[in-house]
PDB file of C-alpha atoms in Angstrom:
ATOM      1  CA  MET A   1      -0.004  -0.025   0.007  1.00 50.00           C
ATOM      2  CA  ASN A   2       1.433   3.375  -1.020  1.00 52.00           C
ATOM      3  CA  LEU A   3       1.559   6.430   1.237  1.00 42.00           C
ATOM      4  CA  LYS A   4      -1.612   8.021  -0.353  1.00 43.00           C
ATOM      5  CA  ASN A   5      -3.736   4.868   0.220  1.00 46.00           C
ATOM      6  CA  THR A   6      -2.368   4.565   3.803  1.00 41.00           C
ATOM      7  CA  VAL A   7      -3.379   8.116   4.633  1.00 37.00           C
ATOM      8  CA  LEU A   8      -6.853   7.629   3.093  1.00 40.00           C
ATOM      9  CA  ALA A   9      -7.392   4.382   5.026  1.00 44.00           C
ATOM     10  CA  ARG A  10      -6.423   5.997   8.283  1.00 45.00           C
ATOM     11  CA  ALA A  11      -8.755   8.924   7.582  1.00 42.00           C
ATOM     12  CA  GLY A  12     -11.583   6.569   6.885  1.00 44.00           C
ATOM     13  CA  LEU A  13     -10.941   4.675  10.095  1.00 41.00           C
ATOM     14  CA  ALA A  14     -10.988   7.878  12.098  1.00 39.00           C
ATOM     15  CA  LEU A  15     -14.316   8.781  10.591  1.00 38.00           C
ATOM     16  CA  VAL A  16     -15.754   5.374  11.482  1.00 39.00           C
ATOM     17  CA  MET A  17     -14.556   5.682  15.083  1.00 39.00           C
ATOM     18  CA  ALA A  18     -15.969   9.215  15.356  1.00 39.00           C
ATOM     19  CA  ALA A  19     -19.297   8.003  14.128  1.00 40.00           C
ATOM     20  CA  ALA A  20     -19.219   5.099  16.574  1.00 43.00           C
ATOM     21  CA  LEU A  21     -18.500   7.454  19.469  1.00 42.00           C
ATOM     22  CA  ALA A  22     -21.301   9.762  18.422  1.00 44.00           C
ATOM     23  CA  SER A  23     -23.763   6.842  18.186  1.00 44.00           C
ATOM     24  CA  CYS A  24     -23.046   5.693  21.696  1.00 47.00           C
ATOM     25  CA  GLY A  25     -23.005   9.208  23.219  1.00 47.00           C
ATOM     26  CA  GLY A  26     -19.345   9.972  23.017  1.00 49.00           C
ATOM     27  CA  GLY A  27     -17.533  12.862  21.482  1.00 52.00           C
ATOM     28  CA  GLY A  28     -18.844  16.326  22.431  1.00 60.00           C
ATOM     29  CA  SER A  29     -22.259  15.101  23.729  1.00 85.00           C
ATOM     30  CA  LYS A  30     -23.650  16.567  26.917  1.00 91.00           C
ATOM     31  CA  TYR A  31     -26.357  15.122  29.118  1.00 94.00           C
ATOM     32  CA  THR A  32     -29.163  16.649  31.156  1.00 93.00           C
ATOM     33  CA  ILE A  33     -29.527  14.932  34.507  1.00 94.00           C
ATOM     34  CA  GLY A  34     -33.004  14.960  35.969  1.00 96.00           C
ATOM     35  CA  GLY A  35     -35.908  12.678  36.728  1.00 97.00           C
ATOM     36  CA  VAL A  36     -39.315  12.382  38.306  1.00 98.00           C
ATOM     37  CA  VAL A  37     -40.410  12.750  41.959  1.00 98.00           C
ATOM     38  CA  TYR A  38     -43.480  10.825  43.001  1.00 98.00           C
ATOM     39  CA  GLY A  39     -45.682  11.625  45.999  1.00 98.00           C
ATOM     40  CA  LEU A  40     -44.223  15.052  46.847  1.00 99.00           C
ATOM     41  CA  GLN A  41     -46.800  16.985  48.871  1.00 98.00           C
ATOM     42  CA  TYR A  42     -44.585  19.543  50.725  1.00 98.00           C
ATOM     43  CA  GLY A  43     -41.467  21.245  49.460  1.00 93.00           C
ATOM     44  CA  PRO A  44     -38.835  21.760  48.689  1.00 97.00           C
ATOM     45  CA  LEU A  45     -37.027  18.479  48.130  1.00 98.00           C
ATOM     46  CA  VAL A  46     -33.416  19.537  47.445  1.00 98.00           C
ATOM     47  CA  LEU A  47     -31.318  17.109  45.398  1.00 98.00           C
ATOM     48  CA  THR A  48     -27.581  17.380  44.749  1.00 98.00           C
ATOM     49  CA  THR A  49     -24.997  16.012  42.405  1.00 98.00           C
ATOM     50  CA  ASN A  50     -21.657  17.133  40.883  1.00 96.00           C
ATOM     51  CA  GLY A  51     -21.737  20.422  42.831  1.00 96.00           C
ATOM     52  CA  MET A  52     -25.247  21.264  41.603  1.00 98.00           C
ATOM     53  CA  GLU A  53     -28.582  21.527  43.407  1.00 98.00           C
ATOM     54  CA  ALA A  54     -32.145  21.067  42.166  1.00 98.00           C
ATOM     55  CA  SER A  55     -34.948  22.366  44.344  1.00 98.00           C
ATOM     56  CA  VAL A  56     -38.099  20.393  43.618  1.00 98.00           C
ATOM     57  CA  GLN A  57     -41.489  21.772  44.601  1.00 98.00           C
ATOM     58  CA  PRO A  58     -44.805  19.864  44.688  1.00 98.00           C
ATOM     59  CA  ASN A  59     -46.871  19.770  41.498  1.00 98.00           C
ATOM     60  CA  PRO A  60     -49.220  22.769  41.637  1.00 97.00           C
ATOM     61  CA  ALA A  61     -52.008  20.482  40.223  1.00 97.00           C
ATOM     62  CA  ASN A  62     -51.959  18.363  43.377  1.00 97.00           C
ATOM     63  CA  THR A  63     -55.382  17.901  44.997  1.00 96.00           C
ATOM     64  CA  ALA A  64     -56.541  16.324  48.295  1.00 91.00           C
ATOM     65  CA  ALA A  65     -57.525  13.247  46.252  1.00 94.00           C
ATOM     66  CA  GLU A  66     -54.439  12.970  44.007  1.00 97.00           C
ATOM     67  CA  VAL A  67     -50.750  13.727  44.390  1.00 98.00           C
ATOM     68  CA  LYS A  68     -49.218  14.156  40.898  1.00 98.00           C
ATOM     69  CA  GLU A  69     -45.650  13.455  39.900  1.00 98.00           C
ATOM     70  CA  VAL A  70     -43.250  16.308  39.201  1.00 98.00           C
ATOM     71  CA  THR A  71     -40.233  16.450  36.931  1.00 98.00           C
ATOM     72  CA  TYR A  72     -36.938  18.169  37.653  1.00 98.00           C
ATOM     73  CA  ALA A  73     -33.614  18.830  36.000  1.00 97.00           C
ATOM     74  CA  PHE A  74     -30.229  20.067  37.237  1.00 97.00           C
ATOM     75  CA  PRO A  75     -29.165  23.463  35.810  1.00 96.00           C
ATOM     76  CA  GLU A  76     -26.051  22.289  33.996  1.00 95.00           C
ATOM     77  CA  LYS A  77     -25.402  19.333  31.709  1.00 94.00           C
ATOM     78  CA  LEU A  78     -22.769  16.640  32.261  1.00 94.00           C
ATOM     79  CA  GLU A  79     -19.976  15.738  29.892  1.00 94.00           C
ATOM     80  CA  TYR A  80     -19.654  12.280  28.423  1.00 93.00           C
ATOM     81  CA  GLY A  81     -18.067  10.031  31.030  1.00 94.00           C
ATOM     82  CA  ASP A  82     -18.878  12.175  34.081  1.00 96.00           C
ATOM     83  CA  VAL A  83     -19.808  10.198  37.132  1.00 96.00           C
ATOM     84  CA  TYR A  84     -22.939  11.350  38.923  1.00 97.00           C
ATOM     85  CA  ASP A  85     -24.637  10.371  42.249  1.00 97.00           C
ATOM     86  CA  VAL A  86     -27.959  12.152  42.909  1.00 98.00           C
ATOM     87  CA  ILE A  87     -28.742  12.308  46.597  1.00 98.00           C
ATOM     88  CA  ILE A  88     -31.031  14.306  48.939  1.00 98.00           C
ATOM     89  CA  LYS A  89     -29.090  17.290  50.276  1.00 98.00           C
ATOM     90  CA  GLN A  90     -27.215  16.673  53.578  1.00 96.00           C
ATOM     91  CA  VAL A  91     -26.292  19.188  56.247  1.00 93.00           C
ATOM     92  CA  THR A  92     -23.392  18.755  58.631  1.00 92.00           C
ATOM     93  CA  ASP A  93     -23.483  20.592  61.953  1.00 91.00           C
ATOM     94  CA  ALA A  94     -20.608  21.853  64.014  1.00 91.00           C
ATOM     95  CA  SER A  95     -20.140  18.504  65.767  1.00 92.00           C
ATOM     96  CA  GLY A  96     -19.913  16.648  62.484  1.00 92.00           C
ATOM     97  CA  ASN A  97     -23.379  15.100  62.589  1.00 95.00           C
ATOM     98  CA  VAL A  98     -24.909  14.616  59.158  1.00 94.00           C
ATOM     99  CA  THR A  99     -28.636  15.219  58.665  1.00 95.00           C
ATOM    100  CA  ILE A 100     -30.548  14.369  55.503  1.00 96.00           C
ATOM    101  CA  GLN A 101     -32.565  17.419  54.626  1.00 97.00           C
ATOM    102  CA  GLN A 102     -35.918  15.843  53.923  1.00 98.00           C
ATOM    103  CA  PRO A 103     -38.870  17.978  52.860  1.00 98.00           C
ATOM    104  CA  PRO A 104     -41.382  18.929  55.565  1.00 97.00           C
ATOM    105  CA  HIS A 105     -43.560  16.123  56.878  1.00 98.00           C
ATOM    106  CA  GLN A 106     -42.228  13.578  54.423  1.00 99.00           C
ATOM    107  CA  ILE A 107     -39.538  10.971  53.877  1.00 98.00           C
ATOM    108  CA  CYS A 108     -38.088  10.562  50.392  1.00 98.00           C
ATOM    109  CA  GLY A 109     -35.691   8.047  48.803  1.00 98.00           C
ATOM    110  CA  PRO A 110     -34.675   6.699  45.383  1.00 98.00           C
ATOM    111  CA  ALA A 111     -37.384   4.985  43.431  1.00 97.00           C
ATOM    112  CA  SER A 112     -37.140   1.277  42.755  1.00 93.00           C
ATOM    113  CA  ASN A 113     -34.881   0.448  39.878  1.00 87.00           C
ATOM    114  CA  SER A 114     -33.949   4.197  39.490  1.00 91.00           C
ATOM    115  CA  ARG A 115     -30.379   4.872  38.442  1.00 89.00           C
ATOM    116  CA  THR A 116     -29.462   7.686  40.820  1.00 95.00           C
ATOM    117  CA  SER A 117     -25.786   7.028  40.272  1.00 95.00           C
ATOM    118  CA  ASP A 118     -24.015   6.046  37.075  1.00 94.00           C
ATOM    119  CA  THR A 119     -21.812   7.421  34.262  1.00 94.00           C
ATOM    120  CA  ALA A 120     -23.103   9.994  31.817  1.00 92.00           C
ATOM    121  CA  GLY A 121     -23.364   8.532  28.330  1.00 89.00           C
ATOM    122  CA  ARG A 122     -23.758   4.876  29.368  1.00 85.00           C
ATOM    123  CA  LEU A 123     -27.495   5.354  28.898  1.00 80.00           C
ATOM    124  CA  SER A 124     -29.106   7.775  26.419  1.00 78.00           C
ATOM    125  CA  VAL A 125     -31.364   9.262  29.131  1.00 81.00           C
ATOM    126  CA  ILE A 126     -30.418  10.063  32.732  1.00 89.00           C
ATOM    127  CA  SER A 127     -33.477   9.631  34.953  1.00 92.00           C
ATOM    128  CA  ALA A 128     -32.842   9.709  38.720  1.00 97.00           C
ATOM    129  CA  ASP A 129     -36.309   9.150  40.144  1.00 98.00           C
ATOM    130  CA  PHE A 130     -37.398   9.583  43.801  1.00 98.00           C
ATOM    131  CA  VAL A 131     -40.454   8.602  45.825  1.00 98.00           C
ATOM    132  CA  CYS A 132     -41.851  10.533  48.807  1.00 99.00           C
ATOM    133  CA  GLN A 133     -44.323   9.549  51.469  1.00 98.00           C
ATOM    134  CA  LEU A 134     -45.824  11.280  54.508  1.00 98.00           C
ATOM    135  CA  VAL A 135     -44.200  10.531  57.864  1.00 98.00           C
ATOM    136  CA  ALA A 136     -46.301   8.144  60.017  1.00 98.00           C
ATOM    137  CA  PRO A 137     -45.255   8.337  63.724  1.00 98.00           C
ATOM    138  CA  THR A 138     -46.578   6.072  66.461  1.00 98.00           C
ATOM    139  CA  ILE A 139     -49.006   6.969  69.210  1.00 98.00           C
ATOM    140  CA  GLY A 140     -49.033   5.593  72.764  1.00 98.00           C
ATOM    141  CA  GLY A 141     -48.629   6.522  76.418  1.00 98.00           C
ATOM    142  CA  LYS A 142     -48.811   4.957  79.896  1.00 98.00           C
ATOM    143  CA  VAL A 143     -51.350   2.903  81.728  1.00 98.00           C
ATOM    144  CA  LYS A 144     -51.605   3.629  85.451  1.00 97.00           C
ATOM    145  CA  GLY A 145     -53.246   1.661  88.257  1.00 96.00           C
ATOM    146  CA  LEU A 146     -53.926  -1.602  86.382  1.00 96.00           C
ATOM    147  CA  GLY A 147     -53.554  -4.298  88.990  1.00 94.00           C
ATOM    148  CA  ALA A 148     -55.161  -7.217  87.164  1.00 94.00           C
ATOM    149  CA  GLY A 149     -56.705  -8.369  83.898  1.00 95.00           C
ATOM    150  CA  THR A 150     -56.186  -6.964  80.377  1.00 97.00           C
ATOM    151  CA  LEU A 151     -57.075  -3.511  79.059  1.00 98.00           C
ATOM    152  CA  VAL A 152     -57.906  -3.156  75.316  1.00 98.00           C
ATOM    153  CA  LEU A 153     -57.574   0.225  73.656  1.00 98.00           C
ATOM    154  CA  ASN A 154     -58.864   1.157  70.259  1.00 97.00           C
ATOM    155  CA  ASN A 155     -57.802   3.792  67.726  1.00 96.00           C
ATOM    156  CA  GLY A 156     -60.367   3.581  65.025  1.00 83.00           C
ATOM    157  CA  SER A 157     -61.637   0.235  63.684  1.00 71.00           C
ATOM    158  CA  ASP A 158     -58.302  -1.065  62.480  1.00 73.00           C
ATOM    159  CA  SER A 159     -55.926  -0.543  65.398  1.00 89.00           C
ATOM    160  CA  LEU A 160     -56.209  -2.243  68.783  1.00 95.00           C
ATOM    161  CA  VAL A 161     -53.633  -2.783  71.542  1.00 97.00           C
ATOM    162  CA  SER A 162     -54.016  -5.204  74.422  1.00 97.00           C
ATOM    163  CA  ILE A 163     -52.296  -4.268  77.672  1.00 97.00           C
ATOM    164  CA  PRO A 164     -52.048  -6.953  80.403  1.00 96.00           C
ATOM    165  CA  ALA A 165     -51.495  -6.039  84.050  1.00 94.00           C
ATOM    166  CA  PRO A 166     -47.818  -6.238  85.087  1.00 89.00           C
ATOM    167  CA  THR A 167     -46.544  -9.379  86.755  1.00 85.00           C
ATOM    168  CA  PRO A 168     -45.716  -9.992  89.431  1.00 85.00           C
ATOM    169  CA  ALA A 169     -48.421  -7.767  90.927  1.00 82.00           C
ATOM    170  CA  ALA A 170     -47.324  -4.816  92.965  1.00 84.00           C
ATOM    171  CA  THR A 171     -48.961  -2.284  95.216  1.00 85.00           C
ATOM    172  CA  PRO A 172     -49.450   0.290  93.809  1.00 89.00           C
ATOM    173  CA  PRO A 173     -49.353  -1.232  90.287  1.00 91.00           C
ATOM    174  CA  ALA A 174     -46.391  -0.231  88.159  1.00 92.00           C
ATOM    175  CA  ASP A 175     -46.988   2.098  85.161  1.00 95.00           C
ATOM    176  CA  ILE A 176     -47.155   0.247  81.834  1.00 96.00           C
ATOM    177  CA  ALA A 177     -45.874   1.868  78.600  1.00 97.00           C
ATOM    178  CA  TYR A 178     -47.717   0.985  75.425  1.00 98.00           C
ATOM    179  CA  VAL A 179     -47.680   1.861  71.676  1.00 98.00           C
ATOM    180  CA  PHE A 180     -50.320   1.174  69.072  1.00 98.00           C
ATOM    181  CA  PRO A 181     -49.086  -1.272  66.414  1.00 96.00           C
ATOM    182  CA  VAL A 182     -50.462   0.782  63.514  1.00 96.00           C
ATOM    183  CA  ALA A 183     -48.770   4.250  62.978  1.00 96.00           C
ATOM    184  CA  VAL A 184     -50.781   7.347  62.131  1.00 97.00           C
ATOM    185  CA  THR A 185     -49.976   9.290  58.981  1.00 97.00           C
ATOM    186  CA  TYR A 186     -49.153  12.961  59.244  1.00 98.00           C
ATOM    187  CA  GLY A 187     -52.304  15.174  59.130  1.00 96.00           C
ATOM    188  CA  LYS A 188     -54.657  12.276  60.101  1.00 96.00           C
ATOM    189  CA  THR A 189     -56.652  12.466  63.270  1.00 96.00           C
ATOM    190  CA  TYR A 190     -56.560   9.882  66.019  1.00 97.00           C
ATOM    191  CA  GLY A 191     -59.059   9.087  68.820  1.00 97.00           C
ATOM    192  CA  VAL A 192     -58.180   6.538  71.484  1.00 98.00           C
ATOM    193  CA  THR A 193     -60.988   4.887  73.398  1.00 97.00           C
ATOM    194  CA  VAL A 194     -61.353   1.983  75.829  1.00 98.00           C
ATOM    195  CA  GLN A 195     -62.507  -1.016  73.823  1.00 97.00           C
ATOM    196  CA  THR A 196     -62.673  -3.443  76.801  1.00 97.00           C
ATOM    197  CA  ASN A 197     -62.136  -2.603  80.465  1.00 98.00           C
ATOM    198  CA  PRO A 198     -60.216  -5.162  82.528  1.00 97.00           C
ATOM    199  CA  ALA A 199     -62.397  -7.193  84.853  1.00 95.00           C
ATOM    200  CA  GLY A 200     -63.017  -5.276  88.064  1.00 95.00           C
ATOM    201  CA  TYR A 201     -61.658  -1.972  86.724  1.00 97.00           C
ATOM    202  CA  THR A 202     -62.860   1.190  84.992  1.00 98.00           C
ATOM    203  CA  CYS A 203     -60.323   2.994  82.872  1.00 98.00           C
ATOM    204  CA  THR A 204     -60.352   6.520  81.438  1.00 98.00           C
ATOM    205  CA  VAL A 205     -58.173   8.041  78.692  1.00 98.00           C
ATOM    206  CA  ALA A 206     -56.456  11.449  78.822  1.00 99.00           C
ATOM    207  CA  ASN A 207     -55.294  13.320  75.722  1.00 98.00           C
ATOM    208  CA  ALA A 208     -57.289  10.882  73.674  1.00 98.00           C
ATOM    209  CA  THR A 209     -57.697  12.878  70.474  1.00 97.00           C
ATOM    210  CA  GLY A 210     -55.506  14.950  68.250  1.00 97.00           C
ATOM    211  CA  THR A 211     -54.117  15.534  64.682  1.00 97.00           C
ATOM    212  CA  MET A 212     -50.882  13.737  63.859  1.00 97.00           C
ATOM    213  CA  ARG A 213     -47.758  15.893  63.481  1.00 97.00           C
ATOM    214  CA  ASP A 214     -44.172  14.906  62.701  1.00 98.00           C
ATOM    215  CA  ASP A 215     -43.138  13.342  66.033  1.00 97.00           C
ATOM    216  CA  PRO A 216     -44.503  10.341  67.999  1.00 98.00           C
ATOM    217  CA  VAL A 217     -47.212  10.956  70.504  1.00 98.00           C
ATOM    218  CA  SER A 218     -46.485   9.463  73.926  1.00 98.00           C
ATOM    219  CA  ASN A 219     -48.848  11.248  76.250  1.00 98.00           C
ATOM    220  CA  ILE A 220     -52.122   9.366  75.716  1.00 98.00           C
ATOM    221  CA  ASP A 221     -52.238   8.146  79.307  1.00 99.00           C
ATOM    222  CA  VAL A 222     -54.824   5.837  80.791  1.00 99.00           C
ATOM    223  CA  THR A 223     -55.847   5.708  84.420  1.00 98.00           C
ATOM    224  CA  CYS A 224     -57.561   2.535  85.742  1.00 97.00           C
ATOM    225  CA  VAL A 225     -59.439   2.455  89.054  1.00 97.00           C
ATOM    226  CA  ALA A 226     -60.697  -0.659  90.778  1.00 95.00           C
ATOM    227  CA  ASN A 227     -64.457  -0.846  90.938  1.00 95.00           C
ATOM    228  CA  PRO A 228     -66.103  -0.670  94.386  1.00 93.00           C
ATOM    229  CA  THR A 229     -66.835  -4.067  95.891  1.00 82.00           C
TER     230      THR A 229
END
């Protein structure tokens, strides 16, 4: 092969390689990194990657009956081959403690099968999706004065808790801490009542009703008094 043919062959090979790179996302391609957030009711949810932030607000079309998905995108594009890792923004205090900055009243995390970390260009579309749900703390309190039998408390029709008297018996009876097995979602109301009094006792509930906030409720106290004989 003469020099002219060699040069032409190499030029042709370079063109083929450039075309191959372009077809798989190489070369000068840039990639928008974004995704979908499902279930976001309160904002913002702040996501970070590669020194960038995306502040995601709830979909303005949300209603009480339906929470719609919302899309987001980071402000700058990634170069081919850039490694990304989309996470919820974290804050470090003076003591070195790291806190994930969740949106108000919710907990969010990566959606199932979502590629929140990868290399730009390996896939034609970068979609780092997240799912949010309302917090659901527990409710409970203490039972005082229960010397025998079992007390059954009710929070609605689907959540019961049975509380037996402590053993061995003591005078006066020891306080008993309890927690309902079914948590209460943020914003929902609760109302604790006595489903079944223990034999020989009458029990009353204090702080029985309320609207669920972000933290567990632990002051729904019950006082049991032995019936007169």
